[in-house]
């Protein structure tokens, strides 16, 4: 047989294709060949009746495509998303029709809100049965429509290559996002002459925007005259790989850089211009000083309400420059003065030579003053408590120091997430994997699996809450099955901590259904053959974490933390960012 | 902010489900569709969906951008009523008996620029083309005679703008051809603009 990989010359390869063109293969096989053409080597998924032809073919392609069987389709979706976030390649997840497809929905919506390219492939009942409420038929196209960037149903094998090519193009270009392809069983078993051509252009979809030179030039003038400028950097910086340009821009102009939750890690936390995290539980300085800034340069972020607080009292002094690839995000929440509807990297590249060197010492001092206040009142008691129960912040800080800020951190949702984002000092891009727009509990564990598979050489550490861990706890089975050496730290506060915090602050401490009766987590992990320890005393902490980090197997730490801890600072719902509180 | 009537001309690929995607956006924003029509446009294979909605200037711009973001939507034009030439069509069915009460109905039909579409021994059908308020005025005047059925169509509109959709499409298609010739064709071309 002709070996494609060993083909020496392009002509040989071309001939190989010509030859293959005439050969008829099944839709199922064509799908896998398409994925290989797109550079896919890992798929997360779960089989079932309608998708069996595809799974059957996976056996023949197991040298080229690794399939990770998760324990729930939601897990496959989150893992594929995390895989995409750490590798920069689109993730792929498979599910069968009906319940398999609907189980993906939370994961699809999560990827949609956080702009992550994932190609979801669901199977569908035989095309003649569609619309009849056949066994395991659901209208997944209708269900997923509001949470996908694009979706389509394939009913004939011949359509597979073109639609898959389109799916990858749409998922990965412009503002990335999840796409879904629903393939009927008869399209999987039907035959087609296989030929693949990557998609490079769709008439109705134009992700590359002409560079807005005039607007960027006006922005430069504003920036050059600003006295209190502030950069707000979001996920778009990471997506467009503009970290170096952002750094160059900030260093040249001396403008402080605040980041959103998903923008975290786009700018090194130990940089002198790093201003910290924005938003509800962000840092004091960037929240407070947003309302003093005279020019705001928002890059690849969308003014989410968790970031802006009360919109009516948001950034009243500032002229706003918005660099954003998605035109529908511009002027959506905040009216801006200069619209730059471009890729962040391209816009910054053009902007950098136009701005004047500056240092803004006086303005930066205001950040340092606020940082000091926050350090003394909030941070120090959190990361260096001398007595009392263990705090989430001190654990995160310890992990940060022991890994020098170079691990990939995955979080679940709630207090654990905010502690991780606040106290880990991220150095390298794309090293915080978290659920931002959706705030999906149960994201952490499966996402850590996807992250580790995507970056096997980097330590992957997940911070989880005792509530969220139990939402997708079955993925411990995936860790066992595929021997994935992720490090799991579960903060046990015996509460749904973040909701309890809100009950404490806004519902007169009425703890309705937030206290948890928990199982013996260490025992559960031992059932999955995962080394596990329970830490209840501060003295045990360093050694336990060190053991965990040194292990080359998966590892689980249950850490008993303060039961009623409070994440601060906080911009309370309805409050302005400048009213950020540093005590309850 | 004041609400006004806007007409959205949405040019789309002929793709199943597109209307669903558009209405999802309007529903989430609590915008009622006043009227809707869909037909093939002057360009073969391209659908034209014409929507009339009442909303604010700020909101119409936001939803137009969100609609244009739908992958299979080629272009969205937003117009206020003075920027378009538009018509709606209404049919009225009345009992033939009402004609017997003299020639008032004939008079109404003539003065409203309407016409009789069908007259049988049982019923008559009157057709009126015009703007919504003209149609409503006729409706009002016919009401006393007992209307058996009344139906009004969605708005059809053509724009007064000079640059036509097909010119826009031609540019896109040229870019596509160039794209096929040279991988990064469109990107370079668009950047130079
Ligand atoms: C799927 C889902 N259900 C409910 C919520 C609401 N919610 C947000 S944080 C939180 C509490 C999380 O508790 P836990 O996992 O123990 O983490 P902690 O806050 O204690 O760190 C809840 C219930 C959510 N974000 N996601």
Short mmCIF file of C-alpha atoms in Angstrom, two decimals, chain A residues 163-576:
data_model
loop_
_atom_site.label_atom_id
_atom_site.label_comp_id
_atom_site.label_asym_id
_atom_site.label_seq_id
_atom_site.Cartn_x
_atom_site.Cartn_y
_atom_site.Cartn_z
CA UNK A 163 -19.33 21.03 5.53
CA UNK A 164 -16.48 19.89 7.76
CA UNK A 165 -14.14 22.28 5.98
CA UNK A 166 -16.62 25.09 6.49
CA UNK A 167 -17.03 24.18 10.14
CA UNK A 168 -13.32 24.41 10.87
CA UNK A 169 -12.98 27.65 8.98
CA UNK A 170 -15.87 29.27 10.84
CA UNK A 171 -14.85 27.94 14.25
CA UNK A 172 -11.30 29.22 14.06
CA UNK A 173 -11.52 32.54 12.24
CA UNK A 174 -12.73 35.97 13.31
CA UNK A 175 -14.12 35.74 16.80
CA UNK A 176 -13.76 32.00 17.32
CA UNK A 177 -16.58 29.87 18.65
CA UNK A 178 -18.15 26.46 18.71
CA UNK A 179 -19.81 24.97 15.64
CA UNK A 180 -21.94 21.87 15.44
CA UNK A 181 -22.35 19.37 12.64
CA UNK A 182 -25.20 16.90 12.92
CA UNK A 183 -24.69 13.87 10.65
CA UNK A 184 -27.47 11.41 9.97
CA UNK A 185 -26.73 7.74 10.25
CA UNK A 186 -27.38 7.17 6.54
CA UNK A 187 -24.91 9.93 5.66
CA UNK A 188 -22.33 8.06 7.75
CA UNK A 189 -22.91 4.80 5.92
CA UNK A 190 -23.41 6.28 2.45
CA UNK A 191 -20.48 6.35 0.02
CA UNK A 192 -18.66 9.23 -1.60
CA UNK A 193 -15.54 9.78 -3.67
CA UNK A 194 -13.34 11.49 -1.12
CA UNK A 195 -11.59 14.72 -1.87
CA UNK A 196 -10.80 17.43 0.64
CA UNK A 197 -10.27 21.10 0.15
CA UNK A 198 -9.85 23.46 3.07
CA UNK A 199 -12.31 26.31 3.25
CA UNK A 200 -10.81 29.77 2.92
CA UNK A 201 -13.71 31.98 2.05
CA UNK A 202 -17.42 32.18 2.64
CA UNK A 203 -19.30 34.87 0.77
CA UNK A 204 -21.59 35.79 3.64
CA UNK A 205 -18.89 35.72 6.32
CA UNK A 206 -15.98 38.04 6.34
CA UNK A 207 -13.79 37.63 9.41
CA UNK A 208 -10.85 39.66 8.17
CA UNK A 209 -11.58 43.34 8.49
CA UNK A 210 -9.73 45.99 6.54
CA UNK A 211 -7.35 47.75 8.88
CA UNK A 212 -9.04 50.81 10.37
CA UNK A 213 -6.06 53.08 9.82
CA UNK A 214 -7.90 56.36 10.31
CA UNK A 215 -9.46 55.25 13.57
CA UNK A 216 -6.17 53.90 14.85
CA UNK A 217 -4.50 57.20 14.00
CA UNK A 218 -7.15 59.08 15.97
CA UNK A 219 -6.68 56.65 18.84
CA UNK A 220 -2.97 57.41 18.87
CA UNK A 221 -3.70 61.11 19.23
CA UNK A 222 -5.98 60.45 22.20
CA UNK A 223 -3.41 58.17 23.79
CA UNK A 224 -0.60 60.67 23.27
CA UNK A 225 -2.59 63.35 25.07
CA UNK A 226 -3.85 61.16 27.87
CA UNK A 227 -2.77 61.75 31.40
CA UNK A 228 -4.48 58.82 33.03
CA UNK A 229 -4.73 56.13 30.38
CA UNK A 230 -5.65 52.55 31.19
CA UNK A 231 -5.50 49.39 29.09
CA UNK A 232 -8.21 46.78 29.58
CA UNK A 233 -6.99 43.54 28.04
CA UNK A 234 -9.31 40.62 27.42
CA UNK A 235 -9.37 37.16 25.94
CA UNK A 236 -9.05 38.64 22.46
CA UNK A 237 -5.42 39.45 23.17
CA UNK A 238 -4.71 35.76 23.73
CA UNK A 239 -6.88 34.65 20.82
CA UNK A 240 -5.10 36.93 18.37
CA UNK A 241 -1.72 36.07 19.91
CA UNK A 242 -1.07 39.74 20.59
CA UNK A 243 0.74 39.29 23.92
CA UNK A 244 4.03 40.62 22.60
CA UNK A 245 2.41 43.56 20.86
CA UNK A 246 0.43 44.38 24.00
CA UNK A 247 3.60 44.33 26.02
CA UNK A 248 5.45 46.48 23.55
CA UNK A 249 2.57 48.95 23.43
CA UNK A 250 2.32 49.14 27.22
CA UNK A 251 6.05 49.46 27.74
CA UNK A 252 6.42 52.17 25.13
CA UNK A 253 3.55 54.25 26.47
CA UNK A 254 3.93 53.39 30.14
CA UNK A 255 0.23 52.60 30.39
CA UNK A 256 -0.91 50.18 33.11
CA UNK A 257 -2.58 46.96 31.94
CA UNK A 258 -5.64 45.59 33.70
CA UNK A 259 -7.01 42.24 32.57
CA UNK A 260 -10.39 40.56 32.53
CA UNK A 261 -10.82 37.08 34.00
CA UNK A 262 -10.34 35.49 30.59
CA UNK A 263 -7.65 37.94 29.62
CA UNK A 264 -5.62 36.80 32.60
CA UNK A 265 -2.18 35.48 31.58
CA UNK A 266 -2.01 37.68 28.48
CA UNK A 267 0.31 39.99 30.41
CA UNK A 268 2.84 38.74 32.98
CA UNK A 269 1.62 39.25 36.54
CA UNK A 270 5.10 40.20 37.70
CA UNK A 271 5.44 43.06 35.20
CA UNK A 272 5.68 46.54 36.71
CA UNK A 273 2.83 47.74 34.49
CA UNK A 274 0.50 44.90 35.46
CA UNK A 275 -2.49 46.49 37.18
CA UNK A 276 -4.37 43.34 38.12
CA UNK A 277 -7.78 41.89 37.47
CA UNK A 278 -10.93 43.83 36.68
CA UNK A 279 -14.41 43.09 37.81
CA UNK A 280 -16.57 41.94 40.67
CA UNK A 281 -13.74 40.25 42.60
CA UNK A 282 -10.89 41.93 40.78
CA UNK A 283 -8.23 44.09 42.30
CA UNK A 284 -8.83 47.37 44.03
CA UNK A 285 -6.68 49.62 41.87
CA UNK A 286 -7.95 48.80 38.38
CA UNK A 287 -11.59 48.85 39.48
CA UNK A 288 -11.35 52.08 41.36
CA UNK A 289 -9.15 53.85 38.87
CA UNK A 290 -11.30 52.88 35.90
CA UNK A 291 -13.48 55.75 36.99
CA UNK A 292 -10.55 58.17 37.07
CA UNK A 293 -8.99 57.17 33.79
CA UNK A 294 -9.22 59.76 31.02
CA UNK A 295 -8.57 57.33 28.16
CA UNK A 296 -9.44 53.65 28.20
CA UNK A 297 -7.98 51.34 25.58
CA UNK A 298 -10.12 48.20 25.61
CA UNK A 299 -8.53 45.38 23.66
CA UNK A 300 -10.35 42.15 22.82
CA UNK A 301 -12.83 42.42 25.66
CA UNK A 302 -16.58 42.94 25.67
CA UNK A 303 -17.48 45.02 28.73
CA UNK A 304 -19.27 42.16 30.43
CA UNK A 305 -21.44 43.27 33.34
CA UNK A 306 -19.17 41.43 35.78
CA UNK A 307 -16.41 43.76 34.58
CA UNK A 308 -18.28 47.04 34.35
CA UNK A 309 -20.52 46.97 37.40
CA UNK A 310 -23.21 49.62 37.14
CA UNK A 311 -23.03 50.85 33.56
CA UNK A 312 -24.50 54.24 34.37
CA UNK A 313 -21.56 54.99 36.61
CA UNK A 314 -18.88 53.34 34.50
CA UNK A 315 -15.78 55.24 33.43
CA UNK A 316 -17.42 58.67 33.44
CA UNK A 317 -14.17 60.54 32.80
CA UNK A 318 -12.88 58.38 30.01
CA UNK A 319 -12.86 58.48 26.27
CA UNK A 320 -13.00 54.88 25.21
CA UNK A 321 -11.09 53.25 22.38
CA UNK A 322 -12.38 49.79 21.59
CA UNK A 323 -10.28 47.34 19.61
CA UNK A 324 -12.54 44.38 18.93
CA UNK A 325 -12.87 41.84 16.11
CA UNK A 326 -16.59 41.32 16.65
CA UNK A 327 -18.44 44.35 15.38
CA UNK A 328 -21.59 43.38 17.29
CA UNK A 329 -19.68 43.85 20.57
CA UNK A 330 -18.78 47.45 19.80
CA UNK A 331 -21.23 49.89 21.38
CA UNK A 332 -23.22 46.96 22.76
CA UNK A 333 -22.82 47.62 26.47
CA UNK A 334 -20.69 50.74 26.59
CA UNK A 335 -20.77 53.52 24.04
CA UNK A 336 -17.28 54.08 22.77
CA UNK A 337 -15.54 57.03 21.18
CA UNK A 338 -13.30 55.23 18.75
CA UNK A 339 -14.34 51.95 17.16
CA UNK A 340 -11.53 49.80 15.86
CA UNK A 341 -13.17 46.74 14.42
CA UNK A 342 -9.99 44.77 13.84
CA UNK A 343 -7.94 41.88 15.03
CA UNK A 344 -6.14 42.96 18.20
CA UNK A 345 -2.71 42.06 16.96
CA UNK A 346 -3.06 43.79 13.61
CA UNK A 347 -4.43 46.92 15.23
CA UNK A 348 -1.69 47.06 17.86
CA UNK A 349 1.00 46.55 15.26
CA UNK A 350 -0.20 49.61 13.41
CA UNK A 351 -0.75 51.59 16.60
CA UNK A 352 2.62 51.06 18.27
CA UNK A 353 4.73 53.27 15.96
CA UNK A 354 2.15 56.05 16.27
CA UNK A 355 2.30 56.46 20.03
CA UNK A 356 4.81 58.49 21.97
CA UNK A 357 7.05 57.07 24.66
CA UNK A 358 5.80 58.03 28.08
CA UNK A 359 6.02 56.87 31.66
CA UNK A 360 2.94 58.17 33.53
CA UNK A 361 4.76 57.93 36.85
CA UNK A 362 2.23 59.94 38.81
CA UNK A 363 -0.69 57.89 37.51
CA UNK A 364 1.13 54.62 38.20
CA UNK A 365 1.75 55.76 41.76
CA UNK A 366 -2.00 55.84 42.30
CA UNK A 367 -2.10 52.16 41.37
CA UNK A 368 0.72 51.35 43.76
CA UNK A 369 -1.06 53.20 46.59
CA UNK A 370 -4.25 51.23 46.04
CA UNK A 371 -2.29 48.01 45.66
CA UNK A 372 -0.75 48.61 49.06
CA UNK A 373 -4.14 49.19 50.66
CA UNK A 374 -5.47 46.01 49.11
CA UNK A 375 -2.38 44.08 50.14
CA UNK A 376 -2.63 45.09 53.75
CA UNK A 377 -6.36 44.71 54.20
CA UNK A 378 -7.22 41.80 51.92
CA UNK A 379 -4.27 39.99 50.40
CA UNK A 380 -1.89 39.58 53.30
CA UNK A 381 -4.47 38.11 55.69
CA UNK A 382 -5.55 35.77 52.89
CA UNK A 383 -2.18 34.47 51.74
CA UNK A 384 -0.22 34.66 54.97
CA UNK A 385 -2.64 33.92 57.79
CA UNK A 386 -0.88 32.93 60.97
CA UNK A 387 -3.68 31.20 62.73
CA UNK A 388 -7.16 29.92 62.11
CA UNK A 389 -8.33 27.61 59.38
CA UNK A 390 -6.52 27.26 56.07
CA UNK A 391 -7.52 29.85 53.47
CA UNK A 392 -7.95 29.30 49.76
CA UNK A 393 -5.64 32.22 49.00
CA UNK A 394 -2.72 30.81 50.93
CA UNK A 395 -2.99 27.50 49.09
CA UNK A 396 -3.09 29.19 45.70
CA UNK A 397 -0.21 31.44 46.65
CA UNK A 398 1.85 28.47 47.77
CA UNK A 399 1.16 26.61 44.52
CA UNK A 400 2.03 29.78 42.62
CA UNK A 401 5.38 30.06 44.34
CA UNK A 402 6.22 26.38 44.08
CA UNK A 403 5.44 26.32 40.35
CA UNK A 404 6.96 29.79 39.73
CA UNK A 405 3.75 30.86 38.05
CA UNK A 406 4.45 28.56 35.14
CA UNK A 407 1.79 25.86 35.56
CA UNK A 408 -1.49 25.71 33.71
CA UNK A 409 -4.22 26.50 36.20
CA UNK A 410 -7.72 25.21 35.68
CA UNK A 411 -10.55 26.27 37.94
CA UNK A 412 -14.10 25.39 38.65
CA UNK A 413 -16.59 28.15 39.46
CA UNK A 414 -17.16 30.03 42.68
CA UNK A 415 -14.80 31.09 45.41
CA UNK A 416 -12.18 28.58 44.28
CA UNK A 417 -12.15 30.26 40.88
CA UNK A 418 -11.78 33.76 42.23
CA UNK A 419 -9.05 32.68 44.67
CA UNK A 420 -7.15 30.99 41.85
CA UNK A 421 -7.46 33.98 39.51
CA UNK A 422 -6.54 36.45 42.24
CA UNK A 423 -3.60 34.71 43.87
CA UNK A 424 -1.85 32.75 41.16
CA UNK A 425 0.81 34.86 39.44
CA UNK A 426 0.42 33.92 35.80
CA UNK A 427 3.56 34.32 33.72
CA UNK A 428 2.85 32.53 30.44
CA UNK A 429 0.01 33.09 28.00
CA UNK A 430 -2.99 30.77 27.96
CA UNK A 431 -2.32 29.32 31.38
CA UNK A 432 -5.64 30.10 33.07
CA UNK A 433 -8.44 27.84 31.91
CA UNK A 434 -11.70 28.88 33.48
CA UNK A 435 -15.36 29.28 32.67
CA UNK A 436 -15.95 33.00 32.31
CA UNK A 437 -19.12 33.99 30.52
CA UNK A 438 -21.22 31.05 31.68
CA UNK A 439 -19.66 30.37 35.06
CA UNK A 440 -20.32 26.66 34.62
CA UNK A 441 -19.86 24.60 37.77
CA UNK A 442 -18.42 21.23 36.86
CA UNK A 443 -16.13 22.75 34.24
CA UNK A 444 -12.90 22.31 36.20
CA UNK A 445 -12.33 18.58 36.35
CA UNK A 446 -13.00 17.70 32.70
CA UNK A 447 -11.25 20.88 31.56
CA UNK A 448 -8.12 19.85 33.45
CA UNK A 449 -8.15 16.59 31.49
CA UNK A 450 -8.36 18.41 28.16
CA UNK A 451 -5.63 20.85 29.21
CA UNK A 452 -3.25 18.09 30.25
CA UNK A 453 -3.81 16.16 27.04
CA UNK A 454 -3.16 19.34 25.07
CA UNK A 455 -0.01 20.23 27.01
CA UNK A 456 1.41 17.01 28.43
CA UNK A 457 4.72 18.65 29.35
CA UNK A 458 3.31 21.42 31.50
CA UNK A 459 1.98 20.76 35.01
CA UNK A 460 -1.79 21.14 35.05
CA UNK A 461 -3.35 22.00 38.40
CA UNK A 462 -7.07 22.31 38.97
CA UNK A 463 -8.63 24.23 41.83
CA UNK A 464 -12.09 22.91 42.55
CA UNK A 465 -14.88 23.49 45.04
CA UNK A 466 -16.57 20.63 46.85
CA UNK A 467 -19.81 21.53 45.04
CA UNK A 468 -18.48 21.85 41.49
CA UNK A 469 -16.23 18.80 41.81
CA UNK A 470 -19.30 16.68 42.42
CA UNK A 471 -21.03 18.00 39.32
CA UNK A 472 -18.65 16.15 37.00
CA UNK A 473 -16.95 13.84 39.50
CA UNK A 474 -17.42 10.87 37.19
CA UNK A 475 -14.56 12.19 35.06
CA UNK A 476 -12.22 10.66 37.63
CA UNK A 477 -12.97 7.58 35.55
CA UNK A 478 -11.51 9.30 32.49
CA UNK A 479 -8.36 10.09 34.47
CA UNK A 480 -8.06 6.48 35.53
CA UNK A 481 -8.83 5.07 32.10
CA UNK A 482 -6.35 7.22 30.21
CA UNK A 483 -3.89 7.74 33.07
CA UNK A 484 -3.87 11.52 32.88
CA UNK A 485 -1.51 13.05 35.44
CA UNK A 486 -3.56 16.09 36.45
CA UNK A 487 -3.21 17.58 39.90
CA UNK A 488 -6.50 18.25 41.62
CA UNK A 489 -6.88 20.51 44.61
CA UNK A 490 -10.36 20.53 46.06
CA UNK A 491 -11.20 23.15 48.62
CA UNK A 492 -13.63 21.63 51.05
CA UNK A 493 -15.60 24.28 52.88
CA UNK A 494 -18.68 22.07 53.20
CA UNK A 495 -20.62 24.84 51.46
CA UNK A 496 -21.56 26.08 48.05
CA UNK A 497 -19.19 28.80 49.04
CA UNK A 498 -19.89 31.61 46.62
CA UNK A 499 -23.64 31.34 47.01
CA UNK A 500 -23.21 31.17 50.76
CA UNK A 501 -21.16 34.37 50.56
CA UNK A 502 -24.07 36.10 48.80
CA UNK A 503 -26.51 34.76 51.38
CA UNK A 504 -24.25 36.12 54.05
CA UNK A 505 -23.96 39.54 52.46
CA UNK A 506 -27.35 40.06 50.81
CA UNK A 507 -29.82 37.57 52.33
CA UNK A 508 -29.28 38.09 56.05
CA UNK A 509 -27.17 34.96 56.37
CA UNK A 510 -30.12 32.72 55.56
CA UNK A 511 -28.24 29.66 54.33
CA UNK A 512 -30.85 28.09 52.10
CA UNK A 513 -29.59 24.84 50.58
CA UNK A 514 -25.95 25.79 50.49
CA UNK A 515 -24.58 23.55 53.20
CA UNK A 516 -23.24 20.28 51.87
CA UNK A 517 -23.14 16.81 53.31
CA UNK A 518 -20.06 15.46 51.65
CA UNK A 519 -18.75 11.97 50.99
CA UNK A 520 -15.27 10.75 51.86
CA UNK A 521 -13.49 12.19 48.84
CA UNK A 522 -10.21 10.42 49.55
CA UNK A 523 -12.01 7.10 49.55
CA UNK A 524 -13.70 7.95 46.28
CA UNK A 525 -10.36 8.75 44.67
CA UNK A 526 -8.84 5.55 45.94
CA UNK A 527 -11.65 3.72 44.18
CA UNK A 528 -10.31 5.30 40.99
CA UNK A 529 -6.71 4.44 41.90
CA UNK A 530 -5.83 8.12 42.20
CA UNK A 531 -3.40 8.90 45.02
CA UNK A 532 -5.23 11.21 47.42
CA UNK A 533 -4.63 13.02 50.67
CA UNK A 534 -6.74 15.05 53.01
CA UNK A 535 -5.16 18.13 54.54
CA UNK A 536 -6.75 19.76 57.54
CA UNK A 537 -3.81 21.46 59.24
CA UNK A 538 -1.67 24.33 58.03
CA UNK A 539 1.54 22.53 59.03
CA UNK A 540 0.84 19.72 56.56
CA UNK A 541 0.19 22.01 53.64
CA UNK A 542 3.63 22.60 52.10
CA UNK A 543 4.61 18.98 52.19
CA UNK A 544 1.34 17.74 50.81
CA UNK A 545 1.48 20.20 47.92
CA UNK A 546 5.09 19.30 47.24
CA UNK A 547 4.23 15.60 47.17
CA UNK A 548 1.42 16.35 44.79
CA UNK A 549 3.60 18.41 42.47
CA UNK A 550 6.36 15.82 42.45
CA UNK A 551 4.11 12.89 41.68
CA UNK A 552 4.10 11.79 38.07
CA UNK A 553 0.66 10.32 38.43
CA UNK A 554 -2.67 12.03 38.86
CA UNK A 555 -3.03 13.31 42.39
CA UNK A 556 -5.87 14.59 44.53
CA UNK A 557 -5.68 16.89 47.54
CA UNK A 558 -8.73 17.61 49.61
CA UNK A 559 -7.97 20.68 51.65
CA UNK A 560 -10.27 21.67 54.44
CA UNK A 561 -10.51 25.43 54.27
CA UNK A 562 -12.24 28.10 56.25
CA UNK A 563 -15.95 27.26 56.10
CA UNK A 564 -17.26 30.78 55.81
CA UNK A 565 -14.53 32.59 53.96
CA UNK A 566 -15.34 35.70 51.93
CA UNK A 567 -13.83 36.65 48.60
CA UNK A 568 -12.89 40.30 48.62
CA UNK A 569 -12.66 42.93 47.24
CA UNK A 570 -16.14 42.99 45.83
CA UNK A 571 -18.07 45.24 43.49
CA UNK A 572 -21.55 44.50 44.76
CA UNK A 573 -24.37 43.98 42.27
CA UNK A 574 -25.65 47.38 41.15
CA UNK A 575 -22.62 49.22 42.51
CA UNK A 576 -20.14 51.18 40.48
#
